mmCIF file of C-alpha atoms and ligand atoms in Angstrom:
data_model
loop_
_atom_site.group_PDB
_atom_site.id
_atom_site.type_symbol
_atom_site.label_atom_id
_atom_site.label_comp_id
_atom_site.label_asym_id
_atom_site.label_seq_id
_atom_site.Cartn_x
_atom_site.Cartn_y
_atom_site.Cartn_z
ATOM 1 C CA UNK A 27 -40.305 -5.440 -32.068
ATOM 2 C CA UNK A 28 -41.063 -8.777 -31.143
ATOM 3 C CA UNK A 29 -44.124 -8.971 -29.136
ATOM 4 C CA UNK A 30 -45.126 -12.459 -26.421
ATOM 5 C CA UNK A 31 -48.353 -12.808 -28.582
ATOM 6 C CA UNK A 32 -45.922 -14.364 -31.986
ATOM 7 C CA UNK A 33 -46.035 -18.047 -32.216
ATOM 8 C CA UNK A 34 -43.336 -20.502 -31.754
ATOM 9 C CA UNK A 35 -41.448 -22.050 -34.693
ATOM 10 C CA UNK A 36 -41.071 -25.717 -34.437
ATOM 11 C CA UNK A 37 -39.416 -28.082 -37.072
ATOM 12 C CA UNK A 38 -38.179 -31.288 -37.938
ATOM 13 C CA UNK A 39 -37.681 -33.691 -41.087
ATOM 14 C CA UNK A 40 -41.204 -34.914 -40.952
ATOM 15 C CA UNK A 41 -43.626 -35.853 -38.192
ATOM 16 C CA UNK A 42 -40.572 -36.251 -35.306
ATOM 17 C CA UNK A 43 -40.702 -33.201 -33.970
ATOM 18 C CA UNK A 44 -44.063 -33.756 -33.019
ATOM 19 C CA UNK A 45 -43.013 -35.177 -30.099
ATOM 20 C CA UNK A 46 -41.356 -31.899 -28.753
ATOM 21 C CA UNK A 47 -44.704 -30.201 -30.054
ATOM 22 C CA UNK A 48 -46.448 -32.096 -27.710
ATOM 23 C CA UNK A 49 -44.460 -31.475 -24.904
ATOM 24 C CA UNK A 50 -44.423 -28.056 -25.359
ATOM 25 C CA UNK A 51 -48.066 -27.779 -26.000
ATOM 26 C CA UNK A 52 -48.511 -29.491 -22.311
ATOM 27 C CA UNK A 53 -45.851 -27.166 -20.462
ATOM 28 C CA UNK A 54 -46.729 -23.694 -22.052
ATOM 29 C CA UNK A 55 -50.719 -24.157 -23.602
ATOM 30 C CA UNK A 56 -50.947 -20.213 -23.738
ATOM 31 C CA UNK A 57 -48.490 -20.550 -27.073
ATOM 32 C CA UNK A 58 -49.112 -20.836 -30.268
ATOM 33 C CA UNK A 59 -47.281 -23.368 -32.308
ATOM 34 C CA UNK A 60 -46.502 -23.274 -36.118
ATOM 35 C CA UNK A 61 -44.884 -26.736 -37.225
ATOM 36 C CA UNK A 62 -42.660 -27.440 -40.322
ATOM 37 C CA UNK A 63 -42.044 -31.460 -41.164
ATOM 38 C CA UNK A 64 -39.665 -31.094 -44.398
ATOM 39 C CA UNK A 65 -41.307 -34.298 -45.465
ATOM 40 C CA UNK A 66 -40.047 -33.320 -48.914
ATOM 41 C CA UNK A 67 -36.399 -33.866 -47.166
ATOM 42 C CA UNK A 68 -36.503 -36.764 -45.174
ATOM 43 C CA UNK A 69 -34.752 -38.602 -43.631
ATOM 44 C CA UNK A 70 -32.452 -36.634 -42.568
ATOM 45 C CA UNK A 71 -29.871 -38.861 -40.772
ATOM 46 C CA UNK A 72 -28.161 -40.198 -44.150
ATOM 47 C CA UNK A 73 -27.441 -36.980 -45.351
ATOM 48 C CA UNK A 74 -24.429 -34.604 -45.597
ATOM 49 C CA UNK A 75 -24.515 -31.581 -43.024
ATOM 50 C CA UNK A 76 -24.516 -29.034 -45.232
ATOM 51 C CA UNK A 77 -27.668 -30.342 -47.492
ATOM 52 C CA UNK A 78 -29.363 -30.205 -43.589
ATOM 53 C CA UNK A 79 -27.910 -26.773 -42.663
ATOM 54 C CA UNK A 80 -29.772 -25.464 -46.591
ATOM 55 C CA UNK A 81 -32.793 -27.319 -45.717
ATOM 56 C CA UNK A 82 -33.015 -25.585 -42.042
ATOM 57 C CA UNK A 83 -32.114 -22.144 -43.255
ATOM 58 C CA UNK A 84 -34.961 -22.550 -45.489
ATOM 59 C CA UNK A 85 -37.572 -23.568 -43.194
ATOM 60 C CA UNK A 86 -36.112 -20.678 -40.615
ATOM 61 C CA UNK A 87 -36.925 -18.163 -43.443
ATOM 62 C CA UNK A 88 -40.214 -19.760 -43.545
ATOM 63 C CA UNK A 89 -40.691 -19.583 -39.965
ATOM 64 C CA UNK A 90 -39.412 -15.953 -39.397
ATOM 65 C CA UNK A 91 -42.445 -15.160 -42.322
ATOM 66 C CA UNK A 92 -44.850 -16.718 -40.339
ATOM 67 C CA UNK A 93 -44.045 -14.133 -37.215
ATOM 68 C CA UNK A 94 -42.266 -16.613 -35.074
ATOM 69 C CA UNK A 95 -40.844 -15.435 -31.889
ATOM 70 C CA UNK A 96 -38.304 -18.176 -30.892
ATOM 71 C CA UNK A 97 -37.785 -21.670 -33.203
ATOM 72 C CA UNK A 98 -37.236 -24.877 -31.681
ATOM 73 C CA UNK A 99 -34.884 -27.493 -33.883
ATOM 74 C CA UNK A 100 -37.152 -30.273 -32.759
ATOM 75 C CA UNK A 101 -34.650 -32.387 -34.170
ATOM 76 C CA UNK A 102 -31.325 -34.098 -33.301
ATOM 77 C CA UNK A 103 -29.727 -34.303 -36.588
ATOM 78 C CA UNK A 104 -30.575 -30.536 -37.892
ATOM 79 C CA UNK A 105 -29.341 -29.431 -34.512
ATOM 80 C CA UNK A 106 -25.520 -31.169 -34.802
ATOM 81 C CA UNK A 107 -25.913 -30.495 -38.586
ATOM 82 C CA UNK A 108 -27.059 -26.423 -38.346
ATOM 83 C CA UNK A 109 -28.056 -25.093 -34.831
ATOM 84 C CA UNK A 110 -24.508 -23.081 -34.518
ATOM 85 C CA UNK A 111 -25.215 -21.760 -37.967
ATOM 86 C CA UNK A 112 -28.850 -21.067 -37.513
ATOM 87 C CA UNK A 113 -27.415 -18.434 -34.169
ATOM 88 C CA UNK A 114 -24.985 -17.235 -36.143
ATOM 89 C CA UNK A 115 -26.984 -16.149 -39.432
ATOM 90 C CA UNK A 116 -30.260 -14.744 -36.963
ATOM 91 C CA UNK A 117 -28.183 -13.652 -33.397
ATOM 92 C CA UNK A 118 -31.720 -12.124 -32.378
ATOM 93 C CA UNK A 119 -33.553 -15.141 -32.793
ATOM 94 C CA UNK A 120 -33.901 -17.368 -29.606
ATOM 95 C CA UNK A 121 -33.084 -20.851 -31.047
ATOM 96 C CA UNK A 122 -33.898 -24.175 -29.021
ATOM 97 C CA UNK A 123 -31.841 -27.652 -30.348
ATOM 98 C CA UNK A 124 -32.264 -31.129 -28.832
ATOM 99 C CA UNK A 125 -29.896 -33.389 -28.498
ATOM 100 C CA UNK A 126 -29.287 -36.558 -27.127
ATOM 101 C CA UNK A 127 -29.080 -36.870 -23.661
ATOM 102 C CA UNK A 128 -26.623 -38.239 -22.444
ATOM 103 C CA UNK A 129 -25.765 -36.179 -19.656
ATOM 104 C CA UNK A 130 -29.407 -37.642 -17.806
ATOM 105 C CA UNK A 131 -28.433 -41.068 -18.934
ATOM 106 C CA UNK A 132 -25.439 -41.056 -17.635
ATOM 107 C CA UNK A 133 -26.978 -39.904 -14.399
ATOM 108 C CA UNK A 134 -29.356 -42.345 -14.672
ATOM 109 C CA UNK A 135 -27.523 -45.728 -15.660
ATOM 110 C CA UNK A 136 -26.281 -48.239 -12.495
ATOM 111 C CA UNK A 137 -25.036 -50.594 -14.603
ATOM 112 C CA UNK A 138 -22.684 -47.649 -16.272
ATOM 113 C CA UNK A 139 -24.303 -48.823 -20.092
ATOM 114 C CA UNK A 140 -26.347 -46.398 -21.636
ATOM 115 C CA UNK A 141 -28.099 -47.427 -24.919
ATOM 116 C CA UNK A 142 -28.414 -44.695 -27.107
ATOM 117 C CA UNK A 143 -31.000 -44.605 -30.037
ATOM 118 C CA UNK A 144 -29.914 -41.932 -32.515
ATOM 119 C CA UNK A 145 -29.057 -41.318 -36.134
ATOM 120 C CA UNK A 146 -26.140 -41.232 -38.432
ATOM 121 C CA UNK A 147 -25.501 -38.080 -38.672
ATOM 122 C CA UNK A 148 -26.162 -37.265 -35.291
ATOM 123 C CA UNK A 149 -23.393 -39.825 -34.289
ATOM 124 C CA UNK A 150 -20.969 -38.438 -36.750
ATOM 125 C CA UNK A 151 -21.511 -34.763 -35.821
ATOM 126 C CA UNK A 152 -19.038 -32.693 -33.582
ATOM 127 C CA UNK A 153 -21.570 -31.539 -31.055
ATOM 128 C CA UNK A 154 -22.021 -35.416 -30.364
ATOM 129 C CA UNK A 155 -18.152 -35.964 -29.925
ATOM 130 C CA UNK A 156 -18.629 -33.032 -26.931
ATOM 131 C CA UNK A 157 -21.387 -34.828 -25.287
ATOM 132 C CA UNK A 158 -19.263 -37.554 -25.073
ATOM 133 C CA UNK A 159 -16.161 -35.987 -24.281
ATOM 134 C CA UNK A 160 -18.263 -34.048 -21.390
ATOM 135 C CA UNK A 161 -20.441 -36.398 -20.229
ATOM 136 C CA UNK A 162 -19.785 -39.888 -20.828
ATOM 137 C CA UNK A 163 -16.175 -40.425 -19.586
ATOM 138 C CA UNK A 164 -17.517 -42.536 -16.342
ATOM 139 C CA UNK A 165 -20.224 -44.475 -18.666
ATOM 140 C CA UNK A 166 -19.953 -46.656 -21.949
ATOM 141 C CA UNK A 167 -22.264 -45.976 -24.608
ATOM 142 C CA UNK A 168 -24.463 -48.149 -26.754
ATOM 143 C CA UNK A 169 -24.806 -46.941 -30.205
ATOM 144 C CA UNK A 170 -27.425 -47.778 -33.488
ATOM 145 C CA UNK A 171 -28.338 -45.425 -35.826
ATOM 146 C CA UNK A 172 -31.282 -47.416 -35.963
ATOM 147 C CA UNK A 173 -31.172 -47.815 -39.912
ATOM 148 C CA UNK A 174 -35.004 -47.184 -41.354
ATOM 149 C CA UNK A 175 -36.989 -46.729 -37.992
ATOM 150 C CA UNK A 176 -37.390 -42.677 -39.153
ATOM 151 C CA UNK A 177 -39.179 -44.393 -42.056
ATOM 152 C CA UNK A 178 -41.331 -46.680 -40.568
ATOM 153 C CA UNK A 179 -42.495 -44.676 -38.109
ATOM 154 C CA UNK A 180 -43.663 -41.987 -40.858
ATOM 155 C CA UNK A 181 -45.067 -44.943 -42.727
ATOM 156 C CA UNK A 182 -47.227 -45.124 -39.348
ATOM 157 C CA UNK A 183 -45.781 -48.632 -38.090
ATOM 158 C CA UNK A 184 -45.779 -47.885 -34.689
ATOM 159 C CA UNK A 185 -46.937 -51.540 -33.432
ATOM 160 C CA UNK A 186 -47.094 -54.640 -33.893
ATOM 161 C CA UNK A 187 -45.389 -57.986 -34.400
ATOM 162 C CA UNK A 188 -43.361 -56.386 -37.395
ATOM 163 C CA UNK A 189 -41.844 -52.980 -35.552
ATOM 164 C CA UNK A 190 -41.903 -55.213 -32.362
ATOM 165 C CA UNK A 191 -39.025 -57.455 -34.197
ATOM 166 C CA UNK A 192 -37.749 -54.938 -35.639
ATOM 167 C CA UNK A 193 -36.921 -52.701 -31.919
ATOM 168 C CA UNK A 194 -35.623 -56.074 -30.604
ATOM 169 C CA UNK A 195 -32.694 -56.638 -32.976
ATOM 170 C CA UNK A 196 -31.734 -52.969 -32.065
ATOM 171 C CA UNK A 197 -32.690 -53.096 -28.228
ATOM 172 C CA UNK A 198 -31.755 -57.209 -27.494
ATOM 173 C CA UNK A 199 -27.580 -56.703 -27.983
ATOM 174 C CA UNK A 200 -27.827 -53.352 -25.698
ATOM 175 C CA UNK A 201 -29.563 -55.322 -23.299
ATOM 176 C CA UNK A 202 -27.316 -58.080 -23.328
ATOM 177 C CA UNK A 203 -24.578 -55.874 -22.950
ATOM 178 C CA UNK A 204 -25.790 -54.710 -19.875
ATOM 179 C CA UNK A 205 -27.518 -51.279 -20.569
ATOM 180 C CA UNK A 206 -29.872 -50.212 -18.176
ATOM 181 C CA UNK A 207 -30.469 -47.000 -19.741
ATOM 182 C CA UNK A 208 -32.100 -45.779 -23.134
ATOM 183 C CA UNK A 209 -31.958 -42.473 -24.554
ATOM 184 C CA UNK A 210 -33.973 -41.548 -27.352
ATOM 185 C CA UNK A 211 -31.587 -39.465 -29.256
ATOM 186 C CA UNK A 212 -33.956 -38.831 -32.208
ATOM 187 C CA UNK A 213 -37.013 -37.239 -31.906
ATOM 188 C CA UNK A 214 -39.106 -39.768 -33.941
ATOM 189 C CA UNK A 215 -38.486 -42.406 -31.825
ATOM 190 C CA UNK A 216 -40.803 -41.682 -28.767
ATOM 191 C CA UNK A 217 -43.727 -42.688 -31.476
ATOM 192 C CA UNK A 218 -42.706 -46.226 -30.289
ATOM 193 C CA UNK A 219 -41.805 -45.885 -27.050
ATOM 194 C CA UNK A 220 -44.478 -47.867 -25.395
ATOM 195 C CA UNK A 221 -43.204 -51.097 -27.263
ATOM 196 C CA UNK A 222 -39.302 -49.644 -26.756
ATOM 197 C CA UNK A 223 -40.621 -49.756 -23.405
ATOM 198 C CA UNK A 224 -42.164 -53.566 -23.592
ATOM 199 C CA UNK A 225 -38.743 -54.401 -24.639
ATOM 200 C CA UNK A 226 -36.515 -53.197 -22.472
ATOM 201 C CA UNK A 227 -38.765 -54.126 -19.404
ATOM 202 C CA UNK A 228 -39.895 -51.943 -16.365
ATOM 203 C CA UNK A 229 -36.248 -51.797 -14.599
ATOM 204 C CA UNK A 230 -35.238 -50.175 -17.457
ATOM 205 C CA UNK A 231 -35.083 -46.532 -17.962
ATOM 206 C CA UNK A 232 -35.666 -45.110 -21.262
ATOM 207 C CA UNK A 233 -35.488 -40.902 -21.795
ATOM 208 C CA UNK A 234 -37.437 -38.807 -23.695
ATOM 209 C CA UNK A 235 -35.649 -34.861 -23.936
ATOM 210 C CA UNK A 236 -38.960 -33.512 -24.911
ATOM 211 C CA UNK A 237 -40.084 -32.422 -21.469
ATOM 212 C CA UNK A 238 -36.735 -31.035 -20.434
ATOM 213 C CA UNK A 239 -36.761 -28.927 -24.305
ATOM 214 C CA UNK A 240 -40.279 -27.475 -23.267
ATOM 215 C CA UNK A 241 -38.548 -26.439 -20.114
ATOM 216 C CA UNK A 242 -36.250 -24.967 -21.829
ATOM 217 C CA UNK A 243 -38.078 -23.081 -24.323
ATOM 218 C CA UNK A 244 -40.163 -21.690 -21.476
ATOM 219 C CA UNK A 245 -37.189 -20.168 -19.734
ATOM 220 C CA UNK A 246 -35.421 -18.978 -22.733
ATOM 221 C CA UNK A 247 -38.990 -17.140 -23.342
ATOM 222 C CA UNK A 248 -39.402 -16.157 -19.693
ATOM 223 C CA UNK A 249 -36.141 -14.034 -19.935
ATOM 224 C CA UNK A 250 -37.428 -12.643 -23.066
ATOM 225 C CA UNK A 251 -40.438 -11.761 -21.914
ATOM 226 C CA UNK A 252 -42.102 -13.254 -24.331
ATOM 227 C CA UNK A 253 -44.422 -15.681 -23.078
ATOM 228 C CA UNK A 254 -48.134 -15.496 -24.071
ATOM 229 C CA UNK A 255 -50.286 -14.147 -20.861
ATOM 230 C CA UNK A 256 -53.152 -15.731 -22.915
ATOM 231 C CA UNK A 257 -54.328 -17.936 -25.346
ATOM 232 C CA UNK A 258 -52.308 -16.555 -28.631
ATOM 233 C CA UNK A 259 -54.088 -18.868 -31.604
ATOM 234 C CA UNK A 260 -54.659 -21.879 -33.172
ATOM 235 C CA UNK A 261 -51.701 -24.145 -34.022
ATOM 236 C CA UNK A 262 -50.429 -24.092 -37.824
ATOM 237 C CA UNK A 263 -49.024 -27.379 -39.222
ATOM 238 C CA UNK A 264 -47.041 -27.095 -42.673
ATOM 239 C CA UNK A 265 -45.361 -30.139 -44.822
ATOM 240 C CA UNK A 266 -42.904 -29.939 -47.970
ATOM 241 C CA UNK A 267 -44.025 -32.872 -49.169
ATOM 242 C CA UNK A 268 -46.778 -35.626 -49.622
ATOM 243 C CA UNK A 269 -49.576 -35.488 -46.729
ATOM 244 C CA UNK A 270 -49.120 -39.363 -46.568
ATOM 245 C CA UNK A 271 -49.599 -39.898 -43.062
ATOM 246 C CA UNK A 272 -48.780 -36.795 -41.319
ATOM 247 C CA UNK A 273 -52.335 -35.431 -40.626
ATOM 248 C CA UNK A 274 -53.204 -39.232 -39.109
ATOM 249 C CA UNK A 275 -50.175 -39.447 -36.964
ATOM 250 C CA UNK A 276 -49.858 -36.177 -35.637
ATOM 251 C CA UNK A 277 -53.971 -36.085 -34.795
ATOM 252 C CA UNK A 278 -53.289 -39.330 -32.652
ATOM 253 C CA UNK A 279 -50.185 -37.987 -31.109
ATOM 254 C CA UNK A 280 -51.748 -34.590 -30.102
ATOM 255 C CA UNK A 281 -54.962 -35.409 -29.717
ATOM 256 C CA UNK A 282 -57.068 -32.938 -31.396
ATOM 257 C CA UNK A 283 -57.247 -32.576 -35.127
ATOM 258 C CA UNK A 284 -54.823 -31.591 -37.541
ATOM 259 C CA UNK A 285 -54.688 -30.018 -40.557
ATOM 260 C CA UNK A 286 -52.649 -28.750 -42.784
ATOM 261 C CA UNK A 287 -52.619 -25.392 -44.135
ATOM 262 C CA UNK A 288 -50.196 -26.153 -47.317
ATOM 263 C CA UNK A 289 -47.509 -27.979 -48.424
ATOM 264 C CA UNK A 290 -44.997 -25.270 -48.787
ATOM 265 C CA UNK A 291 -41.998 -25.898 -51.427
ATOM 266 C CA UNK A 292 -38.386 -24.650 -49.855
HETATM 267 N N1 LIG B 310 -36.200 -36.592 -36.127
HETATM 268 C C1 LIG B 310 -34.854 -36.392 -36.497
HETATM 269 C C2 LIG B 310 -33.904 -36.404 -35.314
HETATM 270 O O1 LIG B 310 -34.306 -36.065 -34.228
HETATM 271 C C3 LIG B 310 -34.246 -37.089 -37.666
HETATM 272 C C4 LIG B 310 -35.010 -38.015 -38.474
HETATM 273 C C5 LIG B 310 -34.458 -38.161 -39.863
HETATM 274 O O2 LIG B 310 -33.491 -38.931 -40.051
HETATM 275 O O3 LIG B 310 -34.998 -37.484 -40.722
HETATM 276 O O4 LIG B 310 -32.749 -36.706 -35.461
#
């Protein structure tokens, strides 16, 4: 029997996913979170599908040990790469996947050119092709996998003159193009979004999915029944991998301190 008082699973590559962990931190604070970065693993953009559908199963079976009650693929490339396979391998698992959205950016965009920030294997995944397909028939899209920003950001560059050159060779041509619209399609990249931001100016509108995936997650758990009437526990953070910077990053991101409680090997 699952009972409202489990955690939530959250997981990502490395210290992405954080972002969503945030979110959902701010829109349900009753829950308890525990959070996987497969640090060991990353990144996970240049790699095959079906190395990222292994990796996820793993960290599922992980998550499922540590009494989870719903898991949340708080990342774009594990969702094109696994999420279908994830539902199919644990039906009675609630699973929550982000992925870009395009469907607000096209909403959003009056210039009808959305940027959109993402990864490879997010761009080269089948679920992507349907967003497009779906949504983006009236709007032309902007792509860049945005080739060693997953890195940099987990190297904690999130500044400065050096990222700051680095978002403008990505951001400038979009801009030029006439894109008036930014989605961050990979959940690492809100780390920079302030300077993302600086960039692309304050006409601009740049999207971050996390809020809408904590709404989300709370009504997937609301017909459940499984939200937590009260405070359920403190928030678990595990790694496959180095520390490096995670404990620094996520701290600052989350604002209180992090820990974490081993580096688990999948
Ligand atoms: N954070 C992940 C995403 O949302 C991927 C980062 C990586 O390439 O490992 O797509």
């Amino acid at each position: 029997m699952t009972s409202n008082r489990q955690p939530i699973g959250i997981f990502d590559s490395g210290i992405g996913g954080l972002t969503a962990a945030y979110a959902i931190i701010q829109q349900l604070p009753n829950e308890q979170i525990v959070y996987f970065g497969d640090t060991a693993h990353l990144p996970y953009g240049p790699q095959p599908a079906a190395a990222i559908r292994a990796y996820s199963a793993k960290i599922t079976e992980f998550l499922l040990r540590q009494g989870c009650k719903a898991i949340v693929v708080a990342c774009n490339t594990a969702t094109a790469a696994a999420l279908n396979y994830l539902r199919e391998r644990w039906p009675d698992v609630p699973f929550i996947g982000m992925e870009p959205a395009v469907k607000p950016g096209a909403r959003a965009t009056l210039s009808g050119k959305v940027g959109v920030l993402a990864t490879n294997g997010t761009f080269k995944s089948q679920r992507y092709a349907s967003l497009m397909h779906r949504y983006a028939k009236e709007v032309e899209l902007l792509e860049n996998p945005c080739s060693g920003l997953v890195q940099r950001i987990e190297n904690g560059l999130l500044n400065g003159p050096e990222m700051e050159t680095f978002l403008r060779g990505i951001l400038e041509p979009m801009l030029a193009a006439g894109a008036d619209t930014f989605v961050l399609g990979c959940t690492h990249y809100p780390f920079v979004q302030p300077l993302i931001e600086k960039i692309t100016g304050p006409s601009a509108t740049v999207i971050n999915p996390a809020p809408a995936i904590a709404r989300q997650l709370q009504r997937v758990l609301e017909e459940r029944q499984l939200l937590s009437p009260e405070l359920a526990g403190a928030h678990r953070f595990y790694i496959s991998g180095e520390k490096g910077n995670f404990e620094r990053l996520a701290s600052g991101l989350l604002g209180f301190e992090v820990k974490v409680e081993a580096q688990v090997v999948l």
